[in-house]
PDB file of C-alpha atoms and ligand atoms in Angstrom:
ATOM      1  CA  MET A   1      11.484  18.161  24.578  1.00  0.00           C
ATOM      2  CA  LYS A   2      11.310  15.017  26.706  1.00  0.00           C
ATOM      3  CA  TYR A   3       8.236  12.843  26.548  1.00  0.00           C
ATOM      4  CA  SER A   4       6.936  10.075  28.768  1.00  0.00           C
ATOM      5  CA  VAL A   5       3.858   7.860  28.515  1.00  0.00           C
ATOM      6  CA  ASN A   6       2.053  10.282  30.842  1.00  0.00           C
ATOM      7  CA  SER A   7       2.849  13.353  28.739  1.00  0.00           C
ATOM      8  CA  LEU A   8       0.295  14.746  26.382  1.00  0.00           C
ATOM      9  CA  CYS A   9       0.693  12.993  23.063  1.00  0.00           C
ATOM     10  CA  PRO A  10       3.090  14.785  20.691  1.00  0.00           C
ATOM     11  CA  CYS A  11       0.525  14.432  17.889  1.00  0.00           C
ATOM     12  CA  GLY A  12      -1.434  17.300  19.421  1.00  0.00           C
ATOM     13  CA  SER A  13      -4.583  15.365  20.307  1.00  0.00           C
ATOM     14  CA  GLY A  14      -4.650  16.828  23.819  1.00  0.00           C
ATOM     15  CA  ILE A  15      -4.762  13.390  25.439  1.00  0.00           C
ATOM     16  CA  LYS A  16      -2.035  11.380  27.083  1.00  0.00           C
ATOM     17  CA  TYR A  17       0.383   9.485  24.872  1.00  0.00           C
ATOM     18  CA  LYS A  18      -0.464   6.196  26.569  1.00  0.00           C
ATOM     19  CA  LYS A  19      -4.140   6.636  25.575  1.00  0.00           C
ATOM     20  CA  CYS A  20      -3.425   8.082  22.141  1.00  0.00           C
ATOM     21  CA  CYS A  21      -0.590   6.944  19.874  1.00  0.00           C
ATOM     22  CA  GLN A  22       1.154   4.473  22.182  1.00  0.00           C
ATOM     23  CA  PRO A  23      -1.338   1.636  21.466  1.00  0.00           C
ATOM     24  CA  PHE A  24      -0.502   2.013  17.748  1.00  0.00           C
ATOM     25  CA  HIS A  25       3.208   1.894  18.524  1.00  0.00           C
ATOM     26  CA  ASN A  26       2.486  -1.291  20.474  1.00  0.00           C
ATOM     27  CA  GLY A  27       0.771  -2.981  17.540  1.00  0.00           C
ATOM     28  CA  LYS A  28      -2.837  -1.788  17.411  1.00  0.00           C
ATOM     29  CA  LEU A  29      -3.826  -0.937  13.826  1.00  0.00           C
ATOM     30  CA  PRO A  30      -4.909   2.654  13.169  1.00  0.00           C
ATOM     31  CA  LYS A  31      -8.463   2.746  11.779  1.00  0.00           C
ATOM     32  CA  THR A  32      -7.825   5.722   9.557  1.00  0.00           C
ATOM     33  CA  ALA A  33      -4.922   7.251   7.683  1.00  0.00           C
ATOM     34  CA  LEU A  34      -5.250  10.265   9.970  1.00  0.00           C
ATOM     35  CA  GLU A  35      -4.568   8.139  13.055  1.00  0.00           C
ATOM     36  CA  LEU A  36      -1.647   6.566  11.218  1.00  0.00           C
ATOM     37  CA  MET A  37      -0.252   9.940  10.217  1.00  0.00           C
ATOM     38  CA  LYS A  38      -0.438  11.263  13.771  1.00  0.00           C
ATOM     39  CA  SER A  39       1.106   8.094  15.169  1.00  0.00           C
ATOM     40  CA  ARG A  40       4.017   8.459  12.744  1.00  0.00           C
ATOM     41  CA  PHE A  41       4.568  12.032  13.907  1.00  0.00           C
ATOM     42  CA  SER A  42       4.636  10.768  17.518  1.00  0.00           C
ATOM     43  CA  ALA A  43       6.945   7.942  16.531  1.00  0.00           C
ATOM     44  CA  PHE A  44       9.454  10.470  15.191  1.00  0.00           C
ATOM     45  CA  THR A  45       9.266  12.312  18.507  1.00  0.00           C
ATOM     46  CA  PHE A  46      10.103   9.117  20.366  1.00  0.00           C
ATOM     47  CA  SER A  47      12.714   8.068  17.773  1.00  0.00           C
ATOM     48  CA  ASN A  48      10.662   4.927  17.183  1.00  0.00           C
ATOM     49  CA  VAL A  49      12.498   3.965  14.019  1.00  0.00           C
ATOM     50  CA  ALA A  50      10.898   0.525  13.716  1.00  0.00           C
ATOM     51  CA  TYR A  51       7.423   2.051  13.593  1.00  0.00           C
ATOM     52  CA  ILE A  52       8.386   4.531  10.877  1.00  0.00           C
ATOM     53  CA  ILE A  53       9.779   1.722   8.755  1.00  0.00           C
ATOM     54  CA  LYS A  54       6.827  -0.582   9.408  1.00  0.00           C
ATOM     55  CA  THR A  55       4.343   2.080   8.281  1.00  0.00           C
ATOM     56  CA  THR A  56       6.161   3.152   5.114  1.00  0.00           C
ATOM     57  CA  HIS A  57       4.785   1.928   1.797  1.00  0.00           C
ATOM     58  CA  ILE A  58       7.170  -0.085  -0.349  1.00  0.00           C
ATOM     59  CA  GLU A  59       6.803   2.497  -3.159  1.00  0.00           C
ATOM     60  CA  ASN A  60       7.851   5.397  -0.936  1.00  0.00           C
ATOM     61  CA  GLN A  61      11.032   7.126  -2.127  1.00  0.00           C
ATOM     62  CA  ASP A  62      12.729   6.519   1.230  1.00  0.00           C
ATOM     63  CA  PHE A  63      11.953   2.826   1.179  1.00  0.00           C
ATOM     64  CA  THR A  64      15.091   0.773   0.810  1.00  0.00           C
ATOM     65  CA  ILE A  65      16.218  -2.746   1.461  1.00  0.00           C
ATOM     66  CA  GLU A  66      19.382  -1.275   2.957  1.00  0.00           C
ATOM     67  CA  ILE A  67      17.580  -1.216   6.227  1.00  0.00           C
ATOM     68  CA  ASP A  68      20.590  -0.353   8.413  1.00  0.00           C
ATOM     69  CA  ASN A  69      21.340   2.870   6.548  1.00  0.00           C
ATOM     70  CA  TRP A  70      17.678   3.762   6.502  1.00  0.00           C
ATOM     71  CA  LYS A  71      17.414   3.182  10.259  1.00  0.00           C
ATOM     72  CA  LYS A  72      20.460   5.360  10.822  1.00  0.00           C
ATOM     73  CA  ASP A  73      18.985   8.187   8.717  1.00  0.00           C
ATOM     74  CA  ILE A  74      15.665   8.136  10.577  1.00  0.00           C
ATOM     75  CA  LEU A  75      17.402   7.976  13.934  1.00  0.00           C
ATOM     76  CA  GLU A  76      19.680  10.898  13.101  1.00  0.00           C
ATOM     77  CA  PHE A  77      16.791  12.963  11.826  1.00  0.00           C
ATOM     78  CA  SER A  78      14.615  12.261  14.854  1.00  0.00           C
ATOM     79  CA  LYS A  79      17.417  12.823  17.362  1.00  0.00           C
ATOM     80  CA  ASN A  80      18.435  16.159  15.824  1.00  0.00           C
ATOM     81  CA  THR A  81      14.941  17.505  15.394  1.00  0.00           C
ATOM     82  CA  SER A  82      12.415  18.807  17.852  1.00  0.00           C
ATOM     83  CA  PHE A  83       8.877  18.072  16.735  1.00  0.00           C
ATOM     84  CA  ASP A  84       7.091  21.022  18.257  1.00  0.00           C
ATOM     85  CA  LYS A  85       3.666  20.998  16.734  1.00  0.00           C
ATOM     86  CA  LEU A  86       1.393  19.172  14.336  1.00  0.00           C
ATOM     87  CA  LYS A  87      -1.628  20.872  12.847  1.00  0.00           C
ATOM     88  CA  ILE A  88      -4.014  18.945  10.623  1.00  0.00           C
ATOM     89  CA  LEU A  89      -5.376  21.105   7.834  1.00  0.00           C
ATOM     90  CA  GLU A  90      -7.382  18.566   5.850  1.00  0.00           C
ATOM     91  CA  PHE A  91      -8.204  14.885   5.935  1.00  0.00           C
ATOM     92  CA  VAL A  92      -9.765  13.147   2.950  1.00  0.00           C
ATOM     93  CA  ASP A  93     -10.808   9.653   3.967  1.00  0.00           C
ATOM     94  CA  GLY A  94     -11.121   6.784   1.521  1.00  0.00           C
ATOM     95  CA  ILE A  95     -11.453   3.008   1.486  1.00  0.00           C
ATOM     96  CA  GLU A  96      -7.969   2.251   0.182  1.00  0.00           C
ATOM     97  CA  GLU A  97      -6.461   5.680  -0.393  1.00  0.00           C
ATOM     98  CA  SER A  98      -6.560   8.727   1.865  1.00  0.00           C
ATOM     99  CA  SER A  99      -4.788  12.012   2.137  1.00  0.00           C
ATOM    100  CA  VAL A 100      -3.824  14.196   5.056  1.00  0.00           C
ATOM    101  CA  THR A 101      -2.645  17.777   4.684  1.00  0.00           C
ATOM    102  CA  PHE A 102      -0.755  19.064   7.675  1.00  0.00           C
ATOM    103  CA  GLU A 103       1.535  21.718   9.015  1.00  0.00           C
ATOM    104  CA  ALA A 104       4.515  20.423  10.992  1.00  0.00           C
ATOM    105  CA  THR A 105       6.501  22.787  13.181  1.00  0.00           C
ATOM    106  CA  LEU A 106      10.027  21.418  13.456  1.00  0.00           C
ATOM    107  CA  PHE A 107      13.370  22.721  14.535  1.00  0.00           C
ATOM    108  CA  SER A 108      16.708  21.193  13.718  1.00  0.00           C
ATOM    109  CA  ASN A 109      19.722  22.635  15.561  1.00  0.00           C
ATOM    110  CA  GLN A 110      17.667  25.792  16.341  1.00  0.00           C
ATOM    111  CA  LYS A 111      16.826  26.151  12.681  1.00  0.00           C
ATOM    112  CA  ASP A 112      13.192  26.335  11.657  1.00  0.00           C
ATOM    113  CA  ILE A 113      12.552  23.498   9.205  1.00  0.00           C
ATOM    114  CA  SER A 114       8.749  23.614   9.412  1.00  0.00           C
ATOM    115  CA  PHE A 115       6.755  22.572   6.385  1.00  0.00           C
ATOM    116  CA  THR A 116       3.286  21.953   5.030  1.00  0.00           C
ATOM    117  CA  GLU A 117       2.710  18.643   3.317  1.00  0.00           C
ATOM    118  CA  LYS A 118      -0.052  16.723   1.634  1.00  0.00           C
ATOM    119  CA  SER A 119       0.565  13.053   2.368  1.00  0.00           C
ATOM    120  CA  THR A 120      -0.969  10.129   0.555  1.00  0.00           C
ATOM    121  CA  PHE A 121      -1.683   6.846   2.315  1.00  0.00           C
ATOM    122  CA  TYR A 122      -2.639   3.457   0.934  1.00  0.00           C
ATOM    123  CA  LYS A 123      -4.264   0.619   2.782  1.00  0.00           C
ATOM    124  CA  VAL A 124      -2.391  -2.639   2.249  1.00  0.00           C
ATOM    125  CA  ASP A 125      -3.688  -5.857   3.840  1.00  0.00           C
ATOM    126  CA  GLY A 126      -5.769  -3.873   6.301  1.00  0.00           C
ATOM    127  CA  MET A 127      -2.907  -1.600   7.323  1.00  0.00           C
ATOM    128  CA  TRP A 128      -2.571   2.092   6.445  1.00  0.00           C
ATOM    129  CA  LEU A 129       0.867   2.959   5.049  1.00  0.00           C
ATOM    130  CA  TYR A 130       2.554   6.246   4.180  1.00  0.00           C
ATOM    131  CA  HIS A 131       2.997   6.306   0.434  1.00  0.00           C
ATOM    132  CA  SER A 132       4.208   9.764  -0.535  1.00  0.00           C
ATOM    133  CA  GLY A 133       4.226  13.393   0.347  1.00  0.00           C
ATOM    134  CA  GLU A 134       4.052  16.618  -1.591  1.00  0.00           C
ATOM    135  CA  PHE A 135       5.317  19.875  -0.087  1.00  0.00           C
ATOM    136  CA  LEU A 136       2.881  22.735  -0.410  1.00  0.00           C
TER     137      LEU A 136
HETATM  138 ZN1  LIG B 201      -1.265  10.793  19.541  1.00  0.00          ZN
END
């Protein structure tokens, strides 16, 4: 699927990308972990590797100082995957820790690799970051 700034946002909000997740990709800070989560999903769709890295908590299992390899992995994953649908099942908001449970419909080389995950986010210096995920 090809997206442009005038397409509906891949996060499933029903509004245009340029009025939804694009401002976050351009530097605006998401107010909640839910906004952050959705903007990361959109970032994968657009292969926005820098945004994925920027919003990953240092304790995340993917976090590595070997940034070039990490970038390559994210890029490969996002290029080979179509991010068809995001459905939010639950959002538990908190001051410094939040969780989002979601269903992601993904296909990689025509193969269904959809999953349901409960993600945990921590707020660090005013910025929500993806800490970890648990498959359900
Ligand atoms: Zn969006």
